[in-house]
GROMACS .gro file of C-alpha atoms in nm:
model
  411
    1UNK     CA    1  12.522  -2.384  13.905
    2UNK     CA    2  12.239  -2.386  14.114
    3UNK     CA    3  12.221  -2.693  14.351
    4UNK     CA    4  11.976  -2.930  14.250
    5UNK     CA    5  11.760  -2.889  14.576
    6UNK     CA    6  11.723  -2.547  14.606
    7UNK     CA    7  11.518  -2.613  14.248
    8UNK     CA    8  11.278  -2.849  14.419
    9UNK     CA    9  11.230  -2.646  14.687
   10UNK     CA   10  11.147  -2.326  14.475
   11UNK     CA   11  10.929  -2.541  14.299
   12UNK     CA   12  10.754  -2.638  14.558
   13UNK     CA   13  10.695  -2.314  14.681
   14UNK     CA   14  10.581  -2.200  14.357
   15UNK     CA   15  10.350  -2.503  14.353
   16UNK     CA   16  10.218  -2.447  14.679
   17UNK     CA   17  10.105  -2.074  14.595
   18UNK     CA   18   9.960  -2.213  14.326
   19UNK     CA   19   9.764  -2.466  14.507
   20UNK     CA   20   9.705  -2.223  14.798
   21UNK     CA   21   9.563  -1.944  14.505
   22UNK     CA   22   9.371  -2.223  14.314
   23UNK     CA   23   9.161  -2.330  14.697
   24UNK     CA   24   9.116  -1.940  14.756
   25UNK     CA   25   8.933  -1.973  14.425
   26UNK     CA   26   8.758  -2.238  14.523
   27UNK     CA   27   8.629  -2.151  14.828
   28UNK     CA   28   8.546  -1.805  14.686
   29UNK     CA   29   8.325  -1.989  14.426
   30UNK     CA   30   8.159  -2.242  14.733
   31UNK     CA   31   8.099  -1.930  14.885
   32UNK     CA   32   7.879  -1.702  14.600
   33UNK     CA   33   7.738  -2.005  14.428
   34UNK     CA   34   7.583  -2.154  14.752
   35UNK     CA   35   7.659  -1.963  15.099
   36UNK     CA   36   7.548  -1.627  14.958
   37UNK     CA   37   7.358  -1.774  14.667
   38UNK     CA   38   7.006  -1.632  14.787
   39UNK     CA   39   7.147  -1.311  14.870
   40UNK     CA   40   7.261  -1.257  14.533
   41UNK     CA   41   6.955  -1.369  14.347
   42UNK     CA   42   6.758  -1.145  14.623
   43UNK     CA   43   6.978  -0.839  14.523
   44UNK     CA   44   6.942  -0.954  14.138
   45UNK     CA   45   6.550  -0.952  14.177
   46UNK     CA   46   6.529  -0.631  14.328
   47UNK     CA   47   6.762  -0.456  14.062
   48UNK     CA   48   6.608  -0.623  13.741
   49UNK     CA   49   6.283  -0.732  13.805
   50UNK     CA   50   5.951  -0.501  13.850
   51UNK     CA   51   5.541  -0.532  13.837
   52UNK     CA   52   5.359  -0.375  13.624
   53UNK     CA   53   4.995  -0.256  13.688
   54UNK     CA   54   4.762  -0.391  13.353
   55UNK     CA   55   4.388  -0.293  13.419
   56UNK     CA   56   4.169  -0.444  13.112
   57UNK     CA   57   3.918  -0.248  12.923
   58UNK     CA   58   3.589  -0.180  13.053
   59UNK     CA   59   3.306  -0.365  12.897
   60UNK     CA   60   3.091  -0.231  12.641
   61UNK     CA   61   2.738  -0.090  12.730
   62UNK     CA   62   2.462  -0.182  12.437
   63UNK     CA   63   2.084  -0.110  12.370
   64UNK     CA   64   1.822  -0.371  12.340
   65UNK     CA   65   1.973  -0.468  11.977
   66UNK     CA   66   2.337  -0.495  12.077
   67UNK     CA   67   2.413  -0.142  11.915
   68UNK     CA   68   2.740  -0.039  12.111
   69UNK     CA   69   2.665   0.277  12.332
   70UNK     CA   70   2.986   0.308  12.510
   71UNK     CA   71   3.323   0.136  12.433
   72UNK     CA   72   3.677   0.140  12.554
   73UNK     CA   73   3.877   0.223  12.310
   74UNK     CA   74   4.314   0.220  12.303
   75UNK     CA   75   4.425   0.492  12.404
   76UNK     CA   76   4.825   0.639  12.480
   77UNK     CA   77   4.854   0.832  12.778
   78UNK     CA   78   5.185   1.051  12.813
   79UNK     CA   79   5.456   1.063  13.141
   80UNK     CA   80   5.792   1.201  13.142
   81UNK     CA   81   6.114   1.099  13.376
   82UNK     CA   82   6.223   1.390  13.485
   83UNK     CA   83   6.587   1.241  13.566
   84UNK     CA   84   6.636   1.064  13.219
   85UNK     CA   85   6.536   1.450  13.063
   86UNK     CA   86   6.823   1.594  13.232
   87UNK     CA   87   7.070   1.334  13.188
   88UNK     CA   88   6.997   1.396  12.855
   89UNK     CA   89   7.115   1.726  12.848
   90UNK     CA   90   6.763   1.871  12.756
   91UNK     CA   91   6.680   2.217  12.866
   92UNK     CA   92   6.325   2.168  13.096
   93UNK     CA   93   6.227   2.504  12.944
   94UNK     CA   94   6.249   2.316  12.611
   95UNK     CA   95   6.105   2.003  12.685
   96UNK     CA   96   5.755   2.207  12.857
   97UNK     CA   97   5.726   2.393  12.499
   98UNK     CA   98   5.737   2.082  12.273
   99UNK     CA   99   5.519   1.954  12.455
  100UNK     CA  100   5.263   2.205  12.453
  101UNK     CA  101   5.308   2.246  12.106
  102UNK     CA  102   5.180   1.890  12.072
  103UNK     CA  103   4.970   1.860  12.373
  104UNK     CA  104   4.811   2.225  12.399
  105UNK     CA  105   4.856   2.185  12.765
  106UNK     CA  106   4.654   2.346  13.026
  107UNK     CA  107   4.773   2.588  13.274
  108UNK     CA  108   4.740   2.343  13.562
  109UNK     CA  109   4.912   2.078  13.344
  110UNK     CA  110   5.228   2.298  13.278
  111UNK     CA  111   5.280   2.383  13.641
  112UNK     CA  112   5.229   2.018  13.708
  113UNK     CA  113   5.539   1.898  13.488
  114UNK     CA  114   5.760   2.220  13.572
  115UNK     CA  115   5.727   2.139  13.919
  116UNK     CA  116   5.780   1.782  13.898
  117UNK     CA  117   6.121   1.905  13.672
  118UNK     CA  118   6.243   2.113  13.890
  119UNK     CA  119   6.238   1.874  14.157
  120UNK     CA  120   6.584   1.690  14.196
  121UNK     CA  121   6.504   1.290  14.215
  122UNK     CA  122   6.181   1.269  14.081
  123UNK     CA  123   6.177   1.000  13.817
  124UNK     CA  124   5.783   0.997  13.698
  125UNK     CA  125   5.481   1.282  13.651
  126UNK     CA  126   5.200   1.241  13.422
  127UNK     CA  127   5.158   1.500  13.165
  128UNK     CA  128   4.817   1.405  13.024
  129UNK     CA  129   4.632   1.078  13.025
  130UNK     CA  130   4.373   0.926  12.781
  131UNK     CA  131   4.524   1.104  12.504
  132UNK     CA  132   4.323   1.123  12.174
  133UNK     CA  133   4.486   0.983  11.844
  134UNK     CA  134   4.570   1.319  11.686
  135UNK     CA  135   4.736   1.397  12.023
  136UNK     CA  136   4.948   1.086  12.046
  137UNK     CA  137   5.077   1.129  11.660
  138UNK     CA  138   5.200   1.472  11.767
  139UNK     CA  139   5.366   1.390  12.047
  140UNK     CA  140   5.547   1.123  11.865
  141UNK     CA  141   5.662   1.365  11.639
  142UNK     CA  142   5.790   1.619  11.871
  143UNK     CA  143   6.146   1.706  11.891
  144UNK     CA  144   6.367   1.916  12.122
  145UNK     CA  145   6.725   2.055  12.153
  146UNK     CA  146   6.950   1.792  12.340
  147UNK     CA  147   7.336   1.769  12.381
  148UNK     CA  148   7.498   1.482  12.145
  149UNK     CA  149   7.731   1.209  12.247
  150UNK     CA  150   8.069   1.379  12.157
  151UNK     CA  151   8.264   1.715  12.214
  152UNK     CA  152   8.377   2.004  12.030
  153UNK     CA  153   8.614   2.323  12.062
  154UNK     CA  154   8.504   2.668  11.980
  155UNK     CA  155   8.853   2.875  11.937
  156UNK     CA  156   8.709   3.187  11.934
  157UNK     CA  157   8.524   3.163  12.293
  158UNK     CA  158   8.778   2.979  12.481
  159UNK     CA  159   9.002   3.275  12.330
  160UNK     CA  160   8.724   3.539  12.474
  161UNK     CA  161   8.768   3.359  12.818
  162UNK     CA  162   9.127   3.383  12.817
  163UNK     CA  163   9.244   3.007  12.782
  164UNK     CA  164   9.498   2.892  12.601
  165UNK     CA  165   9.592   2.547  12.403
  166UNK     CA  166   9.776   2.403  12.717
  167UNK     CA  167   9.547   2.493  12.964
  168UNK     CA  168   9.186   2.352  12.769
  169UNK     CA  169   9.445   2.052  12.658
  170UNK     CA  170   9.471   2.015  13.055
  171UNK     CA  171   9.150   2.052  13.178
  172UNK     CA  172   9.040   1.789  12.899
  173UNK     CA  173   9.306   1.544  12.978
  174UNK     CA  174   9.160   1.518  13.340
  175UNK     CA  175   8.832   1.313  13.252
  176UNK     CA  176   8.887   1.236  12.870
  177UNK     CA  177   9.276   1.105  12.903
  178UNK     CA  178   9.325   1.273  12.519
  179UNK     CA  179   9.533   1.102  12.271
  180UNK     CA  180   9.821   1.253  12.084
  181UNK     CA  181   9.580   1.307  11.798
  182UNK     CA  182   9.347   1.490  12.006
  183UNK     CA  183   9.643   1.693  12.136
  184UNK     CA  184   9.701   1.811  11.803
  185UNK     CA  185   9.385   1.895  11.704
  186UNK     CA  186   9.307   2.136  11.974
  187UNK     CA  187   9.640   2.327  11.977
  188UNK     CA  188   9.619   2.339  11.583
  189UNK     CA  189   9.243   2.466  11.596
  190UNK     CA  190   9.325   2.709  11.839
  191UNK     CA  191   9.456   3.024  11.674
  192UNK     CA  192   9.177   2.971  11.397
  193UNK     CA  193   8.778   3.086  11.371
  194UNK     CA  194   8.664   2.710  11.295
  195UNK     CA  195   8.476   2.498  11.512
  196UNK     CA  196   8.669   2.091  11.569
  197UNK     CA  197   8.535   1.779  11.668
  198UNK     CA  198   8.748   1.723  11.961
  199UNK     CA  199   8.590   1.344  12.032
  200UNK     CA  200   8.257   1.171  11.914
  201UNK     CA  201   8.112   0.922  12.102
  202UNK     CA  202   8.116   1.007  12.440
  203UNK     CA  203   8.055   0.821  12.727
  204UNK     CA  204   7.723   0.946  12.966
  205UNK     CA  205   8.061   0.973  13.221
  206UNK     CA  206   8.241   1.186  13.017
  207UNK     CA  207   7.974   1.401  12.908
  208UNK     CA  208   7.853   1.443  13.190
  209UNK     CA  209   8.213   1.518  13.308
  210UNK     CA  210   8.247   1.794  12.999
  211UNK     CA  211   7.918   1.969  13.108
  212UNK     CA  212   7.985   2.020  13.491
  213UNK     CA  213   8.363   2.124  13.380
  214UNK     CA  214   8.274   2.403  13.176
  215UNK     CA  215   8.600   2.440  12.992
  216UNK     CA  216   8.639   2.749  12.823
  217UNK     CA  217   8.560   2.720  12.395
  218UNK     CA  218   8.479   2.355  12.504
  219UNK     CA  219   8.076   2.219  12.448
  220UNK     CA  220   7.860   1.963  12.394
  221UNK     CA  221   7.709   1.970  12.025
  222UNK     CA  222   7.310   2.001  12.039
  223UNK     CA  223   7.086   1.807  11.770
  224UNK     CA  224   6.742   1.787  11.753
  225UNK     CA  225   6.576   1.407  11.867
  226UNK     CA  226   6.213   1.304  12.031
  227UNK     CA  227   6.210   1.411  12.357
  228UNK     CA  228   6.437   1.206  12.626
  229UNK     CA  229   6.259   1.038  12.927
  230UNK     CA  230   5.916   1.078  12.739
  231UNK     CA  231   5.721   0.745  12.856
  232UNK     CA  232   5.383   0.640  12.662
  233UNK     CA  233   5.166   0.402  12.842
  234UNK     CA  234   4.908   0.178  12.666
  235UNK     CA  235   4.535   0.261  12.847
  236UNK     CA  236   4.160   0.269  12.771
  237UNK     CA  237   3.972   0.553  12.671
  238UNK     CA  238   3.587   0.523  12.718
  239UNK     CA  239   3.394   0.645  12.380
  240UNK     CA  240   3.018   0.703  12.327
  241UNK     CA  241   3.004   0.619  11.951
  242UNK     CA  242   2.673   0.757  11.911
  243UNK     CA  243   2.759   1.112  12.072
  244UNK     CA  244   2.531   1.255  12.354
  245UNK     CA  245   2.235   1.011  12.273
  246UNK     CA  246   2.118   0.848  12.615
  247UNK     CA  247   2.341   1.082  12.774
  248UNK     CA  248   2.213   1.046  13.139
  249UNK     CA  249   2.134   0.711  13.152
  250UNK     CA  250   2.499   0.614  13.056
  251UNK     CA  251   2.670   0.822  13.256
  252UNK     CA  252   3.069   0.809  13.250
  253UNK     CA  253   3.408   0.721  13.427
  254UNK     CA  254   3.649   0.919  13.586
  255UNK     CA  255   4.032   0.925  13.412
  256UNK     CA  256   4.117   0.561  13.599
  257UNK     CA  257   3.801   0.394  13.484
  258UNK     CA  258   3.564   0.437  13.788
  259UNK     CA  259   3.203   0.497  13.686
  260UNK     CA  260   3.110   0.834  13.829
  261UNK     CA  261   2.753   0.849  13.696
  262UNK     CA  262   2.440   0.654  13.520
  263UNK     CA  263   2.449   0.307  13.422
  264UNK     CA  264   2.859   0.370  13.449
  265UNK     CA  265   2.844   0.381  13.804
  266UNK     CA  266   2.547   0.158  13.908
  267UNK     CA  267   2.692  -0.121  13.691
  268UNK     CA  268   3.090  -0.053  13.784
  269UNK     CA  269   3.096  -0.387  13.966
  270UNK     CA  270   3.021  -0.556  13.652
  271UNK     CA  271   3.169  -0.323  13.341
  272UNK     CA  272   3.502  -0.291  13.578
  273UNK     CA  273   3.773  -0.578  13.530
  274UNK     CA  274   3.990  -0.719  13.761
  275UNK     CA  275   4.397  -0.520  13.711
  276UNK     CA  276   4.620  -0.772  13.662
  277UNK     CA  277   5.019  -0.783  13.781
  278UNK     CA  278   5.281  -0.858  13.529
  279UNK     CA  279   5.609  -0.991  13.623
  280UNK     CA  280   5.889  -0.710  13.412
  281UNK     CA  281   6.232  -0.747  13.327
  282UNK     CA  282   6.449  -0.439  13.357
  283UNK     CA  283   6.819  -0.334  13.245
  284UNK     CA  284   7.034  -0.119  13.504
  285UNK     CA  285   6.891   0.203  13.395
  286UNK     CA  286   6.522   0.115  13.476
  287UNK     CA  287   6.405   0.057  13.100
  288UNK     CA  288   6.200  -0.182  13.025
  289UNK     CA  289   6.320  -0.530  12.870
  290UNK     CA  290   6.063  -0.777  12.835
  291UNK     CA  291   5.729  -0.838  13.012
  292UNK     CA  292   5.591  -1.151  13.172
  293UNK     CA  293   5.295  -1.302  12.956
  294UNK     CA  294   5.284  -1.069  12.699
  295UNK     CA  295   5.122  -1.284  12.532
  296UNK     CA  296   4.844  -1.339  12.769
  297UNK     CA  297   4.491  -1.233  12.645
  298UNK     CA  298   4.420  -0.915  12.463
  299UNK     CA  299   4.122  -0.900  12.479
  300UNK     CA  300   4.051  -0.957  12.826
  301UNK     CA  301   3.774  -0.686  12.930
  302UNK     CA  302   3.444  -0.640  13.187
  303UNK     CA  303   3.113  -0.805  13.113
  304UNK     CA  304   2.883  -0.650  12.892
  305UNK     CA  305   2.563  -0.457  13.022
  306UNK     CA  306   2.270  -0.450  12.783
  307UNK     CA  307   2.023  -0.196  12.837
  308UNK     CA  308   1.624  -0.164  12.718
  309UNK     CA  309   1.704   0.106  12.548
  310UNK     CA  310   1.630   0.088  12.173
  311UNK     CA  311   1.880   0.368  11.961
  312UNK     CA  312   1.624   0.455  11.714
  313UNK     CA  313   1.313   0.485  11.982
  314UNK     CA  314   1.601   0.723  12.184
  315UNK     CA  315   1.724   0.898  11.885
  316UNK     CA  316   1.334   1.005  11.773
  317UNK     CA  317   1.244   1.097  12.129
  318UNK     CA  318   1.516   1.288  12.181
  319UNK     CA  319   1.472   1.454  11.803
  320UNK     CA  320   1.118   1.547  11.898
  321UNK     CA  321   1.199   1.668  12.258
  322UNK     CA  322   1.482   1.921  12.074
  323UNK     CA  323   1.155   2.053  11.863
  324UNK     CA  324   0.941   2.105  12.162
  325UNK     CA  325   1.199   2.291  12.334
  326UNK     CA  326   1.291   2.513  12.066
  327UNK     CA  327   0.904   2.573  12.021
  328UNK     CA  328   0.811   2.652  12.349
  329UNK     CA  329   1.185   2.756  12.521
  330UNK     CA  330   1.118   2.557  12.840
  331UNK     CA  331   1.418   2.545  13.135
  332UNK     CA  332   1.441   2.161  13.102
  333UNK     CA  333   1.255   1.864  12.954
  334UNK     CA  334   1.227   1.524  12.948
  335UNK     CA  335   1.065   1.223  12.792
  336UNK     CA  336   1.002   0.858  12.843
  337UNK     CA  337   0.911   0.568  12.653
  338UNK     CA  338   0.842   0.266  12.819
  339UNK     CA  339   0.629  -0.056  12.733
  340UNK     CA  340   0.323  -0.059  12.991
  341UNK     CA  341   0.320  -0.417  13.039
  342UNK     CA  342   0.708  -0.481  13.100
  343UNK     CA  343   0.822  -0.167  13.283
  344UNK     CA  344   1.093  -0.186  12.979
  345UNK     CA  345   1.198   0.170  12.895
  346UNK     CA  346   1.266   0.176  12.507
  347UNK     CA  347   1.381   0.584  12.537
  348UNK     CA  348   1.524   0.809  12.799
  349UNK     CA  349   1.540   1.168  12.670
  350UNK     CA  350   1.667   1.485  12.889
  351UNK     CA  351   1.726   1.855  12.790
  352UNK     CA  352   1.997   1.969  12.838
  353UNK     CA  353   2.178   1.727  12.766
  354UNK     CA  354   2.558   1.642  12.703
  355UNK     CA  355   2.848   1.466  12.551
  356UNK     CA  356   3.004   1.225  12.780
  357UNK     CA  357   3.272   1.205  12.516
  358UNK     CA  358   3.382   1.579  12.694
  359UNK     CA  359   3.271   1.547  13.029
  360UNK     CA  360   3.514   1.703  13.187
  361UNK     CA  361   3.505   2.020  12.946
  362UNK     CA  362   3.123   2.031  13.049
  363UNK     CA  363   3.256   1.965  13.407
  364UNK     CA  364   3.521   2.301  13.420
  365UNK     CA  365   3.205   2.513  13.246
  366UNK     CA  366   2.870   2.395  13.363
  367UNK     CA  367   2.831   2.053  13.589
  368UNK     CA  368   2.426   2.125  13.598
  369UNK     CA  369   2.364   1.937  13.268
  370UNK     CA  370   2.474   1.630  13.470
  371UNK     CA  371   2.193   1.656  13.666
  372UNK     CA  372   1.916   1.389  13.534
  373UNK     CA  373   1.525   1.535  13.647
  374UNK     CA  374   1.405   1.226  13.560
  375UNK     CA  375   1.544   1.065  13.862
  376UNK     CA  376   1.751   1.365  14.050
  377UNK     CA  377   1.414   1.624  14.084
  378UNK     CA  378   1.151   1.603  14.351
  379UNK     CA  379   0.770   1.551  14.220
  380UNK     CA  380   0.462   1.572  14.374
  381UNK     CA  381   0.226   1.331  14.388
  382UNK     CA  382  -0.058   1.463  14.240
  383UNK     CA  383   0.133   1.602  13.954
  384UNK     CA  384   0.250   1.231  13.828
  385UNK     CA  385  -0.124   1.104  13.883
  386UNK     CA  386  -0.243   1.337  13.652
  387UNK     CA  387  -0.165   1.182  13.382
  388UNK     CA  388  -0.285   0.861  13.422
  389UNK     CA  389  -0.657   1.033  13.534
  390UNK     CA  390  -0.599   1.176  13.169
  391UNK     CA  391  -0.529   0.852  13.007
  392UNK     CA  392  -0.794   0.672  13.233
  393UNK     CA  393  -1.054   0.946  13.057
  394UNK     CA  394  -0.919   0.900  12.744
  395UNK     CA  395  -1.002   0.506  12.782
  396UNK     CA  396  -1.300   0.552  12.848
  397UNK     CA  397  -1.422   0.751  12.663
  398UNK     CA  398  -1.539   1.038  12.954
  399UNK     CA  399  -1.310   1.286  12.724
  400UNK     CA  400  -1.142   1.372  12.384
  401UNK     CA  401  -0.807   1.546  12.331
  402UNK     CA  402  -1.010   1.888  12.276
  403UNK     CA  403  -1.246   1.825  12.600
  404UNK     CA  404  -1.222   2.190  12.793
  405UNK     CA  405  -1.211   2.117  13.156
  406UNK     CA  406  -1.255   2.394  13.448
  407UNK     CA  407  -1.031   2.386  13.678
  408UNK     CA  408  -1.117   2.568  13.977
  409UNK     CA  409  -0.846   2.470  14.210
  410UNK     CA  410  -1.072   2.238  14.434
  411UNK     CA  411  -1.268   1.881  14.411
   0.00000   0.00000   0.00000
């Protein structure tokens, strides 16, 4: 039998590992949850948490009677992650055609996102911004070719390329570690023409293991699914309800919401709202998982300018300045309306004119029609002061409408 103290003393060894293990533990646990406590939640905060950029709508511009002139309107705009589309399995040459299918892209556009897909490490390239709402249901709905989550055997390739049962069963057991059923499967597929699940749900390890191996007969199933690393980003669109009327004076903003012309740019300051920075939540591969203050306002948006301008004044002047033209086919024209007493201006009509809706259509093909005579064009002196000597003899009587006057160049 075993002496009595040589028990004890094993068990006090035992007890003092024990101990010894549990204040290891101990200390380990002193040691992340308060000497390297900040580190930690540093590291934590830079893996998991992120900003994100809001910039409110731009206020509204209105006539004289609160009619709405230009609006902000939602609006999706479209990016894609480059690295999330290949991890994905989805051929860039695939991806670039469904979206141009949905998007009718431009030439510049294209060359944009090719570039930006052929580029190893680049995670984010816009494809189109401000996108209307036919646009955004089509790119919703577009699909591409992109490997599935699981693995099959084609017999009659990995025949072709001169492999055998043992040697695919090899190659496979390397990254997969196959079980005996999978064993089976293969070398009883093998001398057959019919394709075999070898394994469904994959790992992103493992099939991203089975694509780089490129095991004879062995592939990675393709389905059809919306396209991988697409990203849709809430925005604001601006809108002129009311078409081209009051063109000029409104003006518009470029694709980030900076006025560029008319009452768009000399009233920025004011229409333009302050961007706000919300706190986001992210999971280890980047994707969104909450947002700080969703729930904050809505609605939030730049003041409101109200102009003089009356809509129905504007729409007649600019009605009866379209029949003068195409009466007398001048180069330009323009007409005011304006209240003598005030200075108000109830109507602000230019030809040509244009839809601010499409500026940058008008902008590719002919950037003249921005140009506003009214205000833009160089006039001299005497020929504004003629008209008021004309009203002035009109007053008073000196002349009528049909009053021939000979002008012989000098006073």
């Amino acid at each position: 039998s075993v002496p009595l103290a040589r028990i004890a003393g094993r068990a006090r060894v035992f007890l003092g590992a024990v101990l010894l293990a549990y204040a290891a533990l101990a200390g380990r646990m002193v040691q992340l949850q308060y000497v390297e406590h900040e580190s930690f939640r540093e590291a934590n905060q830079r893996q998991t948490a992120s900003s994100q950029r809001r910039t409110p709508s731009r206020g509204p511009v209105t006539d004289v009677h609160g009619q709405p002139l230009a609006v902000s309107v939602p609006s999706l705009s479209c990016a894609l992650d480059p690295q999330a589309l290949r991890d994905a399995g989805a051929a860039p040459l695939e991806v670039l055609a469904a979206l141009d299918r949905a998007l009718k892209l431009s030439p510049h556009e294209l060359d944009q996102v090719h570039r930006a897909l052929e580029r190893q490490g680049a995670r984010f390239v816009w494809v189109r911004r401000r996108l209307s709402a036919a646009e955004g249901e089509a790119l919703r709905a577009a699909q591409v070719r992109q490997d599935m989550s699981a693995c099959a055997l084609d017999p009659a390739r990995a025949r072709a390329a001169g492999a055998t049962p043992q040697s695919v069963q090899a190659e496979l057991q390397k990254f997969l570690g196959l079980s005996s059923q999978e064993l089976r499967r293969i070398r009883q597929a093998f001398p057959g023409e019919s394709r075999v699940w070898i394994r469904r749900r994959l790992s992103e390890e493992q099939r991203q293991a089975v694509r780089a191996a490129k095991v004879p007969g062995v592939y990675l199933p393709r389905t059809h699914a919306a396209i991988p690393g697409l990203l849709l980003q809430n925005e604001f669109r601006r809108s002129c309800p009311q078409g081209s009327l009051a063109a000029h004076v409104l003006g518009y903003p470029d694709i980030d919401g900076r006025g560029l012309e008319g009452t768009e740019q000399s009233c920025d300051s004011f229409l333009r709202a302050v961007p706000e920075q919300r706190g986001m939540l992210r999971d280890a591969h980047r994707r969104a998982l909450a947002l700080d203050g969703a729930a904050a306002d809505a609605e939030a948006q730049g003041l409101t300018v109200e102009l003089t301008l009356d809509s129905t004044v504007q729409m007649i002047a600019e009605e009866e300045l379209a029949k003068a033209v195409e009466q007398y086919r001048p180069v330009g024209a323009c007409a005011l309306v304006m209240d003598p007493y005030t200075g108000e201006i109830y109507a602000y009509a230019t030809y040509p004119s244009y839809d601010a809706n499409d500026y940058r259509a008008i902008a590719a093909d002919d950037p003249s029609r921005f140009i506003d005579p009214i205000v833009s064009e160089v006039y001299e002196p005497g020929s504004v002061f003629k008209m008021l000597t004309a009203v002035a003899g009109l007053e008073q009587r000196v002349v009528t409408p049909t009053t021939k006057i000979n002008d012989t160049g000098t006073l």
